[in-house]
Coordinates of C-alpha atoms and ligand atoms in Angstrom, one line a residue:
M1 CA -28.9 -85.9 59.3
G2 CA -31.1 -87.1 56.0
D3 CA -30.7 -84.9 53.0
D4 CA -34.4 -85.6 51.9
G5 CA -32.8 -87.0 48.6
Q6 CA -33.2 -83.2 47.2
R7 CA -29.4 -82.7 47.2
R8 CA -28.4 -86.2 46.3
A9 CA -28.2 -85.6 42.7
A10 CA -25.1 -83.5 42.6
P11 CA -21.9 -85.6 43.0
R12 CA -19.8 -84.3 46.1
P13 CA -16.1 -84.9 46.6
L14 CA -15.2 -87.6 48.8
P15 CA -14.1 -86.3 52.1
P16 CA -10.8 -87.1 53.5
V17 CA -11.4 -89.9 56.1
L18 CA -8.6 -91.2 58.5
M19 CA -8.7 -94.6 59.9
Y20 CA -7.0 -95.5 63.2
H21 CA -7.3 -98.3 65.6
S22 CA -5.7 -98.2 69.1
I23 CA -4.4 -95.3 70.5
S24 CA -1.6 -96.1 73.2
P25 CA 1.5 -95.9 74.7
A26 CA 1.6 -99.7 75.0
T27 CA 4.9 -101.5 74.0
T28 CA 3.7 -104.9 73.5
P29 CA 3.7 -106.7 70.3
D30 CA 1.6 -105.1 67.7
P31 CA 1.9 -107.4 64.7
H32 CA -1.2 -105.8 63.0
L33 CA 0.2 -102.1 63.4
L34 CA -3.3 -101.3 65.0
R35 CA -1.4 -99.0 67.6
V36 CA -0.5 -95.4 67.5
H37 CA 1.0 -93.7 70.5
P38 CA -0.6 -90.7 71.9
H39 CA 2.3 -88.3 71.3
R40 CA 2.3 -89.3 67.7
L41 CA -1.5 -88.9 67.4
G42 CA -1.0 -85.4 69.0
A43 CA 1.7 -84.8 66.3
Q44 CA -0.5 -85.9 63.5
L45 CA -3.4 -83.4 64.8
R46 CA -0.8 -80.5 64.9
A47 CA 0.0 -81.4 61.2
L48 CA -3.7 -81.4 60.3
R49 CA -3.6 -77.9 62.1
R50 CA -0.8 -76.6 60.2
L51 CA -2.7 -77.5 56.9
R52 CA -5.8 -75.6 58.6
L53 CA -7.9 -78.7 58.5
R54 CA -10.0 -79.7 61.5
G55 CA -10.7 -83.3 62.5
V56 CA -14.1 -84.0 63.0
S57 CA -16.6 -87.1 63.5
L58 CA -17.5 -88.7 60.1
A59 CA -21.3 -88.0 60.6
E60 CA -20.2 -84.4 61.2
L61 CA -18.2 -84.3 58.0
V62 CA -20.9 -86.0 55.8
A63 CA -23.6 -83.5 57.1
A64 CA -21.2 -80.5 56.4
R65 CA -20.5 -81.9 53.0
D66 CA -24.3 -82.2 52.3
R67 CA -24.4 -78.2 52.9
G68 CA -21.6 -77.7 50.9
E69 CA -19.4 -76.8 53.8
G70 CA -17.1 -79.8 54.1
A71 CA -13.9 -78.0 53.1
G72 CA -11.3 -77.6 55.7
L73 CA -12.6 -80.6 57.6
V74 CA -11.2 -84.2 57.9
A75 CA -12.7 -87.0 59.5
L76 CA -11.2 -89.1 62.4
T77 CA -12.3 -92.5 62.7
F78 CA -11.2 -95.0 65.3
D79 CA -12.4 -98.9 64.6
D80 CA -13.4 -101.7 67.1
G81 CA -14.1 -99.4 70.2
Y82 CA -11.0 -100.3 72.0
L83 CA -10.7 -99.1 75.9
D84 CA -7.8 -97.0 74.8
F85 CA -9.9 -94.5 72.8
L86 CA -11.4 -93.3 76.2
E87 CA -8.0 -93.3 78.0
Y88 CA -5.6 -91.8 75.6
A89 CA -7.4 -90.5 72.3
V90 CA -10.3 -88.3 73.9
P91 CA -7.6 -86.3 75.8
V92 CA -5.8 -85.8 72.7
L93 CA -8.6 -84.8 70.6
D94 CA -9.8 -82.5 73.2
R95 CA -6.5 -80.8 73.2
H96 CA -7.1 -79.9 69.8
G97 CA -10.3 -78.9 69.7
M98 CA -11.3 -82.2 67.5
T99 CA -13.9 -84.8 67.7
G100 CA -13.9 -88.4 66.1
T101 CA -16.0 -91.3 65.5
V102 CA -15.5 -94.7 67.3
Y103 CA -17.1 -97.8 65.7
V104 CA -18.1 -100.4 68.2
V105 CA -18.8 -104.0 68.0
T106 CA -22.1 -103.9 69.7
D107 CA -22.1 -107.7 70.9
R108 CA -18.6 -107.4 72.5
L109 CA -18.8 -104.4 74.5
G110 CA -16.9 -104.7 77.3
G111 CA -14.9 -107.9 76.0
E112 CA -12.0 -108.2 74.0
N113 CA -11.2 -108.0 70.1
D114 CA -11.5 -111.9 70.1
W115 CA -12.0 -111.9 66.1
D116 CA -8.2 -111.1 65.8
E117 CA -5.3 -113.8 66.0
G118 CA -3.1 -112.0 68.2
P119 CA -2.9 -109.7 70.9
R120 CA -6.0 -109.1 73.0
L121 CA -7.1 -105.6 73.7
P122 CA -9.9 -104.6 75.9
L123 CA -13.0 -103.2 74.7
M124 CA -15.1 -100.4 76.0
D125 CA -18.3 -101.5 77.9
A126 CA -21.8 -99.8 77.4
D127 CA -21.2 -97.2 80.2
Q128 CA -17.9 -96.0 78.4
V129 CA -19.4 -95.8 75.2
R130 CA -21.9 -93.6 76.8
R131 CA -19.2 -91.5 78.3
V132 CA -17.5 -91.3 74.7
A133 CA -20.8 -90.0 73.4
A134 CA -21.3 -87.5 76.3
A135 CA -17.7 -86.0 75.5
G136 CA -19.1 -85.1 71.9
H137 CA -17.7 -87.6 69.8
E138 CA -19.7 -89.8 67.6
V139 CA -20.2 -93.5 68.3
G140 CA -21.4 -95.7 65.1
S141 CA -21.6 -99.5 64.5
H142 CA -18.8 -101.7 63.6
S143 CA -21.4 -104.7 63.2
A144 CA -22.5 -107.4 65.9
T145 CA -19.8 -109.6 65.9
H146 CA -17.2 -108.2 63.4
A147 CA -17.9 -110.6 61.0
H148 CA -16.9 -110.3 57.4
L149 CA -20.1 -109.3 55.8
S150 CA -19.8 -109.9 52.1
G151 CA -21.6 -113.4 51.3
L152 CA -23.6 -113.6 54.4
D153 CA -27.3 -114.8 54.0
A154 CA -30.0 -112.0 54.5
A155 CA -30.7 -113.0 58.1
A156 CA -27.4 -112.9 59.1
L157 CA -26.7 -109.8 57.6
R158 CA -29.6 -108.1 59.0
A159 CA -28.6 -109.2 62.4
E160 CA -25.1 -107.8 62.0
V161 CA -26.1 -104.3 60.2
A162 CA -29.7 -103.6 61.4
G163 CA -29.4 -105.6 64.8
S164 CA -25.9 -103.7 65.6
R165 CA -27.8 -100.5 65.1
A166 CA -30.7 -101.5 67.4
T167 CA -28.5 -102.5 70.2
L168 CA -26.3 -99.4 70.1
E169 CA -29.4 -97.0 70.0
D170 CA -30.5 -98.8 72.9
V171 CA -27.0 -98.5 74.5
L172 CA -26.8 -94.6 73.4
G173 CA -30.7 -93.6 74.0
A174 CA -30.1 -91.9 70.6
P175 CA -30.2 -92.7 66.9
V176 CA -26.9 -94.0 65.2
H177 CA -25.9 -92.7 61.9
G178 CA -22.9 -94.3 60.8
F179 CA -21.8 -98.0 59.9
C180 CA -18.1 -99.2 59.3
Y181 CA -17.9 -102.6 57.6
P182 CA -15.4 -104.8 59.6
Y183 CA -12.3 -105.5 57.3
G184 CA -13.6 -103.3 54.8
D185 CA -15.5 -106.2 53.3
V186 CA -18.4 -105.2 51.5
D187 CA -20.2 -106.5 48.6
A188 CA -23.6 -104.9 47.1
A189 CA -25.9 -106.9 49.6
A190 CA -24.0 -105.7 52.6
A191 CA -24.1 -101.9 51.4
D192 CA -27.6 -102.2 50.7
A193 CA -28.4 -104.0 54.1
A194 CA -26.6 -100.7 55.8
R195 CA -28.6 -98.4 53.4
D196 CA -31.8 -100.2 54.5
A197 CA -31.2 -100.4 58.3
G198 CA -31.4 -96.5 58.1
Y199 CA -27.7 -95.6 58.6
D200 CA -27.2 -92.2 57.1
H201 CA -23.5 -93.2 55.8
A202 CA -21.1 -96.2 55.9
C203 CA -17.3 -96.4 55.5
V204 CA -14.9 -99.0 54.1
T205 CA -11.1 -99.2 54.0
R206 CA -9.3 -97.5 51.1
D207 CA -11.4 -99.0 48.1
Y208 CA -12.2 -95.7 46.1
S209 CA -14.1 -97.8 43.6
V210 CA -17.4 -97.1 44.4
G211 CA -17.1 -94.3 46.8
D212 CA -20.7 -93.4 47.5
R213 CA -22.5 -92.3 50.7
H214 CA -22.5 -96.1 52.1
T215 CA -19.2 -97.2 50.9
L216 CA -16.9 -93.9 51.7
P217 CA -13.4 -94.7 51.4
R218 CA -10.7 -94.2 54.2
F219 CA -7.2 -94.4 54.6
Y220 CA -4.9 -96.0 57.2
V221 CA -2.7 -93.9 59.6
G222 CA -0.1 -95.6 61.8
Q223 CA 2.3 -95.2 64.2
R224 CA 5.2 -94.5 61.3
D225 CA 3.1 -91.6 60.0
T226 CA 4.8 -88.4 61.2
G227 CA 3.3 -85.1 60.3
P228 CA 5.0 -84.9 57.0
R229 CA 4.0 -88.2 56.0
L230 CA 0.4 -87.6 56.9
A231 CA 0.2 -84.5 55.0
A232 CA 1.3 -86.7 51.8
K233 CA -1.1 -89.2 52.4
L234 CA -3.6 -86.4 52.2
V235 CA -2.6 -85.2 48.9
R236 CA -2.7 -88.8 47.7
H237 CA -6.4 -88.9 49.0
L238 CA -7.2 -85.7 47.0
V239 CA -5.4 -87.3 43.8
A240 CA -7.4 -90.4 44.1
R241 CA -10.7 -88.9 44.4
A242 CA -9.9 -86.9 41.6
R243 CA -9.6 -90.0 39.5
V244 CA -12.9 -91.5 40.7
R245 CA -15.0 -88.1 40.0
Ligands
ZN1 ZN1 -12.6 -103.6 62.8

């Protein structure tokens, strides 16, 4: 997964990275707009296919980009590790021949999203996380406790970033390449911590200001994003990335 430092010199276009959270047909209140219905996800993936784009894990997209083969790929990322990823997202992804990355909170496996005010949703346990990996999807770290990382002292930062990688590697019995900053909250120390912990790459939310390998921007996709709206967001991504190059 590493690039041996040889190819790092040439700037590469930032890949389009879509950010999802919960995929579920539930009709309970969703004040943070975290939920996308599985039918809507299916429509969005159909829209990608019409654009001749294929959804893959962020690790696969970054590796392809390193080889100069990222065109035609879009990364699909799913934050927090909700149980509904296994129940609803995996079958839809399978149907379209696509894969994704799910970012799990390693000290909360089998628990709930207790870091959020509002509705509690169940999170995958270790066994379910292994099933996701066995089904061909990437599992990355979303920290140990879903803490805000900017401003943390060095020891706490290490526990959240390096500690969660070690925990997840134990769960999976395989190396973990990707990290996702909770709340997209990252400062220079947190990005250094991700690099030092051995992650190949890491992603934030929206922020196109840095956009290096350990602060890859993503954009939010929600229930309101019909196929045409998603296509428009992809165009906006291309414009935003053209500006930072
Ligand atoms: Zn999160």
